Coordinates of N, CA, C and O in Angstrom, one line a residue:
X1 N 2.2 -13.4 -13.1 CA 1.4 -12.9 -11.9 C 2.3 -12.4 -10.8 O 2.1 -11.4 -10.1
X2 N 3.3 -13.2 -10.8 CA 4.4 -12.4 -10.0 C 4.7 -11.1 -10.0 O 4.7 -10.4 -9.0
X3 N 4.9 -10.8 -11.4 CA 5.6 -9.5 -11.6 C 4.5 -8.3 -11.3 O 4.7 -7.1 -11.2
X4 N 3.4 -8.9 -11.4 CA 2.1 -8.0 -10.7 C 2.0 -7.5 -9.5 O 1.6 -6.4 -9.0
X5 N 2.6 -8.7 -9.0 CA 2.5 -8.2 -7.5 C 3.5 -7.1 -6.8 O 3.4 -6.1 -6.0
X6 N 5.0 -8.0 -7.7 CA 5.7 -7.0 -7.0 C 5.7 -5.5 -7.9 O 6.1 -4.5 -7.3
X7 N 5.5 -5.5 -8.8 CA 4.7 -3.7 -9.7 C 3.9 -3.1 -8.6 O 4.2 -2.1 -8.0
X8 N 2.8 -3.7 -8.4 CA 2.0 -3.1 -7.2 C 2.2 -3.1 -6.0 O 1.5 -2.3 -5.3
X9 N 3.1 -4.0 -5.3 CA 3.6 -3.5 -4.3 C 4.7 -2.0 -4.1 O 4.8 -1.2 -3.2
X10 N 5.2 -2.1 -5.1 CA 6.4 -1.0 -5.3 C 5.4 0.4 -5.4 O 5.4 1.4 -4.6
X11 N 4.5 0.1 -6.4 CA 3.7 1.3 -5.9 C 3.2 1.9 -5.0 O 3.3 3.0 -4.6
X12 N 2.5 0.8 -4.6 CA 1.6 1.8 -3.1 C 2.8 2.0 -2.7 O 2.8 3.3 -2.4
X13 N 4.2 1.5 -2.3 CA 5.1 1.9 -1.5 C 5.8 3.4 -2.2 O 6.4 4.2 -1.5
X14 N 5.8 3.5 -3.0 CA 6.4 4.8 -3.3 C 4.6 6.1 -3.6 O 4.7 7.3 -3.4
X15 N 3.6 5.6 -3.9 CA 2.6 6.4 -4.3 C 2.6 7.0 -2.1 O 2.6 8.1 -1.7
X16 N 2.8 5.7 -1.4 CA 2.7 6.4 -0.3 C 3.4 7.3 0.2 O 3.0 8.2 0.9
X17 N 5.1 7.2 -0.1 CA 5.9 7.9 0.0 C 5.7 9.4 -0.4 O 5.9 10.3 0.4
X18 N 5.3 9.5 -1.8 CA 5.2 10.5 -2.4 C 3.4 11.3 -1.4 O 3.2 12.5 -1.6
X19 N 2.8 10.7 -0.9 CA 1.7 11.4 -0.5 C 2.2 12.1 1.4 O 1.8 13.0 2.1
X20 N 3.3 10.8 1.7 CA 3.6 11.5 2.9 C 4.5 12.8 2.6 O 4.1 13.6 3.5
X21 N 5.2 13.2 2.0 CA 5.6 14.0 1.4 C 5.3 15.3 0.9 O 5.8 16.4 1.2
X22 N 4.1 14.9 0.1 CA 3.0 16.2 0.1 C 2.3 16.8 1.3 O 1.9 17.9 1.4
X23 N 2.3 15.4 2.5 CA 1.2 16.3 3.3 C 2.4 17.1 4.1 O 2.0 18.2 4.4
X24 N 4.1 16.7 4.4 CA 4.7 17.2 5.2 C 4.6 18.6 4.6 O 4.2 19.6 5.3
X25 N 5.0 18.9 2.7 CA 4.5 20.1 2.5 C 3.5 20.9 2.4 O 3.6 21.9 1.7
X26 N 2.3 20.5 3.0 CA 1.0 20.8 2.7 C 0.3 21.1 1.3 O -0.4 22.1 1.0
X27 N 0.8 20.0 0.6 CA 0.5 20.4 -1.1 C -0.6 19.9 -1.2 O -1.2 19.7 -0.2
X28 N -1.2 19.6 -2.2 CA -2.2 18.7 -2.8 C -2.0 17.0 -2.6 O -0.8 16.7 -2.5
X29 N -2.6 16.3 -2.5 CA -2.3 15.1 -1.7 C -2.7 13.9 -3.1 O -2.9 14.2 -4.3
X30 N -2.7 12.7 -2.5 CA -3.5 11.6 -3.3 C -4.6 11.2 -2.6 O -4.5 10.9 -1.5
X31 N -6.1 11.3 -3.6 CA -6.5 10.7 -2.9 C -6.6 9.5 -2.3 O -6.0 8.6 -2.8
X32 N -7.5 9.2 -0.9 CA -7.6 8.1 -0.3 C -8.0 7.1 -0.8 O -7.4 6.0 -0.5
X33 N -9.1 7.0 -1.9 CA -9.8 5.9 -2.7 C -8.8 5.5 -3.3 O -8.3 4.4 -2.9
X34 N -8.3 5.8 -4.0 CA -6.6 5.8 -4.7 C -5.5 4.7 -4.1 O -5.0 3.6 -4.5
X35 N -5.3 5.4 -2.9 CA -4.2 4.4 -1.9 C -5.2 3.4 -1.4 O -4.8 2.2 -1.7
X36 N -6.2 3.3 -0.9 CA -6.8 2.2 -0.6 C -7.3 1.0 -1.8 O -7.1 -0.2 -1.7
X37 N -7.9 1.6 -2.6 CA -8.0 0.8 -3.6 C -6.4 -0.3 -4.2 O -6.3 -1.5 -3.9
X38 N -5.5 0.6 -4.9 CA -4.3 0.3 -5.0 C -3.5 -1.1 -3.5 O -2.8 -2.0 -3.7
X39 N -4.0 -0.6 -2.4 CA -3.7 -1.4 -1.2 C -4.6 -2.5 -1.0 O -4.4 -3.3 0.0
X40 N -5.6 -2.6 -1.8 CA -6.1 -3.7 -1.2 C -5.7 -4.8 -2.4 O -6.4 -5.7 -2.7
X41 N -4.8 -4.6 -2.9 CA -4.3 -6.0 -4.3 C -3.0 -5.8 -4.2 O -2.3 -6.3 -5.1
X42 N -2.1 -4.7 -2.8 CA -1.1 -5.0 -2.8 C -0.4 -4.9 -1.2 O 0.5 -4.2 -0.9
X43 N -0.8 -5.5 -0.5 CA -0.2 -5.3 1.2 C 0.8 -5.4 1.4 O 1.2 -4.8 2.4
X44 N 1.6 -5.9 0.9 CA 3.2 -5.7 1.5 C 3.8 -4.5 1.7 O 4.5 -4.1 2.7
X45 N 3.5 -4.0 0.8 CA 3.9 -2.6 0.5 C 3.4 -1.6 1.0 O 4.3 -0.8 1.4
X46 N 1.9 -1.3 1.3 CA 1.2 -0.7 2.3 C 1.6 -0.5 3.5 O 1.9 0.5 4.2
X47 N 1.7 -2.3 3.7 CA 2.4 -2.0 5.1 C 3.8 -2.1 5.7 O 4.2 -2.3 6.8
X48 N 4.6 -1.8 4.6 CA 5.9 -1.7 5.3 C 5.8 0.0 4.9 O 5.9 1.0 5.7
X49 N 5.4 -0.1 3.5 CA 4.9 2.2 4.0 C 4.6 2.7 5.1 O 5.1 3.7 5.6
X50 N 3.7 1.9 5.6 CA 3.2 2.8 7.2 C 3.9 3.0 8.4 O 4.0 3.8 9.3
X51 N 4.5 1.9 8.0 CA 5.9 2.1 9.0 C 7.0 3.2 8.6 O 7.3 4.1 9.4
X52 N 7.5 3.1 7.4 CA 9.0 3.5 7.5 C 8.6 5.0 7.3 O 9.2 5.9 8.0
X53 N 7.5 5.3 6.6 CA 7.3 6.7 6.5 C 6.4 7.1 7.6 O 6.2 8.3 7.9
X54 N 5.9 6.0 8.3 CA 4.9 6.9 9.6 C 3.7 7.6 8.8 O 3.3 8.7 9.1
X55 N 3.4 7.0 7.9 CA 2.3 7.6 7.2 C 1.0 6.8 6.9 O 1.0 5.9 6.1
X56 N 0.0 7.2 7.6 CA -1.4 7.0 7.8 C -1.5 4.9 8.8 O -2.0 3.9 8.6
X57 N -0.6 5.5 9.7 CA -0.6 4.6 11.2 C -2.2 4.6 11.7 O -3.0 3.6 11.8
X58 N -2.3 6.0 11.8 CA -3.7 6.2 12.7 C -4.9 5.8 12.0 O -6.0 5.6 12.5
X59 N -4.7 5.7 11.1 CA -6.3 5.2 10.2 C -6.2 3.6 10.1 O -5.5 2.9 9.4
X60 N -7.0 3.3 11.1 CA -7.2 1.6 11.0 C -8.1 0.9 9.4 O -8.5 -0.2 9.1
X61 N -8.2 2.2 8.8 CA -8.9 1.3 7.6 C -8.1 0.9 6.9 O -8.2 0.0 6.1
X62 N -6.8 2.0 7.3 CA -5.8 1.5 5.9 C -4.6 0.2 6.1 O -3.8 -0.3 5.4
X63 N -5.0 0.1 7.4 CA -3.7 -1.6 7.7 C -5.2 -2.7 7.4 O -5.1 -3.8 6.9
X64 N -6.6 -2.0 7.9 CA -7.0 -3.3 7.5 C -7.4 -3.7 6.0 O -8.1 -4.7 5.7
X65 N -7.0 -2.9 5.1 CA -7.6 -2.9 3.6 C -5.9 -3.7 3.4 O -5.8 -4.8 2.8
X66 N -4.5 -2.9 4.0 CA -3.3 -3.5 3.4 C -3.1 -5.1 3.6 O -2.7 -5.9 2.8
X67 N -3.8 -5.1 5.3 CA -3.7 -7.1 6.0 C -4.6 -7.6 4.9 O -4.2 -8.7 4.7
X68 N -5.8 -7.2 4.0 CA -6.7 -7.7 3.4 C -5.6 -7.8 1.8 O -5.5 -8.9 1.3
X69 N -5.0 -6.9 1.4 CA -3.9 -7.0 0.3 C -2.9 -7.8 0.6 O -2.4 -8.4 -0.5
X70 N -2.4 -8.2 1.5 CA -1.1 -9.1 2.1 C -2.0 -10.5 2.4 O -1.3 -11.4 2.7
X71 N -3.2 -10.6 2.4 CA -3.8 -12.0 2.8 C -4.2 -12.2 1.0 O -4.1 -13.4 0.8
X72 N -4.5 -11.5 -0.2 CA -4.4 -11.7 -1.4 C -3.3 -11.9 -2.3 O -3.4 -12.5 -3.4
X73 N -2.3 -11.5 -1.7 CA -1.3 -11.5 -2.5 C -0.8 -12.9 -2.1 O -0.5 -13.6 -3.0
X74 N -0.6 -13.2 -1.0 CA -0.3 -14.7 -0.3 C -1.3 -15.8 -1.0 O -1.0 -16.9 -1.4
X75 N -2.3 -15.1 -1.0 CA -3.5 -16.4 -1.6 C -3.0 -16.5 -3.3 O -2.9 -17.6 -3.8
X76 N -2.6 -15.6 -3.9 CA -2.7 -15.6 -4.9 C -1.0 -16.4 -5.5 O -0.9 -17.3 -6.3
X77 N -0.1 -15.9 -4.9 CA 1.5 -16.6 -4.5 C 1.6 -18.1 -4.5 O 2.4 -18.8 -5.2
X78 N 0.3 -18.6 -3.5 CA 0.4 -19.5 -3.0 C -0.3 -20.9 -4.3 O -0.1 -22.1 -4.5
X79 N -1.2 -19.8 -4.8 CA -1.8 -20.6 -6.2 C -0.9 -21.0 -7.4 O -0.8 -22.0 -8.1
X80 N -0.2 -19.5 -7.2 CA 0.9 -19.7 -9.0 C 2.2 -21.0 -8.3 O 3.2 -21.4 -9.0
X81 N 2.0 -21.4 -7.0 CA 3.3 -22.5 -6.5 C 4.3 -22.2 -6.1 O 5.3 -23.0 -6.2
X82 N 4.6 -20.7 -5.3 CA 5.7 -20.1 -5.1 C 5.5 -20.5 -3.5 O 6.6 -20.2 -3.1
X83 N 4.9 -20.9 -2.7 CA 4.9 -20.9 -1.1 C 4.5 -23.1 -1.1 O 4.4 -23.6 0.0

């Protein structure tokens, strides 16, 4: 279950990388259901994305879907006896 977490944290942290990216080039993007979905079974990563890349700060859906991924992943950590 571990290795789950940190799989999907790595992702959203690079799926976001790769979308701030696109938008600085104005390419085709990912969509939002996508990163949010993805963010809500992985917050750590969400939210250290939004920081380092400055990417999607202003949208309060997406720290509150990541705090909701970072309060699951903790619940879930906290079950397999790692906390």
């Amino acid at each position: 279950m571990i290795k789950f977490i940190v799989i999907t944290n790595l992702l959203i942290f690079i799926l976001m990388g790769i979308d701030k990216f696109l938008a600085v080039k104005n390419l085709s993007r990912i969509p939002e259901k996508y990163l949010l979905l993805i963010g809500l079974i992985s917050g750590f990563g969400g939210i250290l994305s939004m920081f380092i890349f400055r990417h999607k700060t202003r949208k309060t859906k997406f720290l509150i879907v990541f705090i909701l991924g970072l309060i699951f992943n903790i619940f879930i950590i906290s079950k397999v006896g790692l906390l």
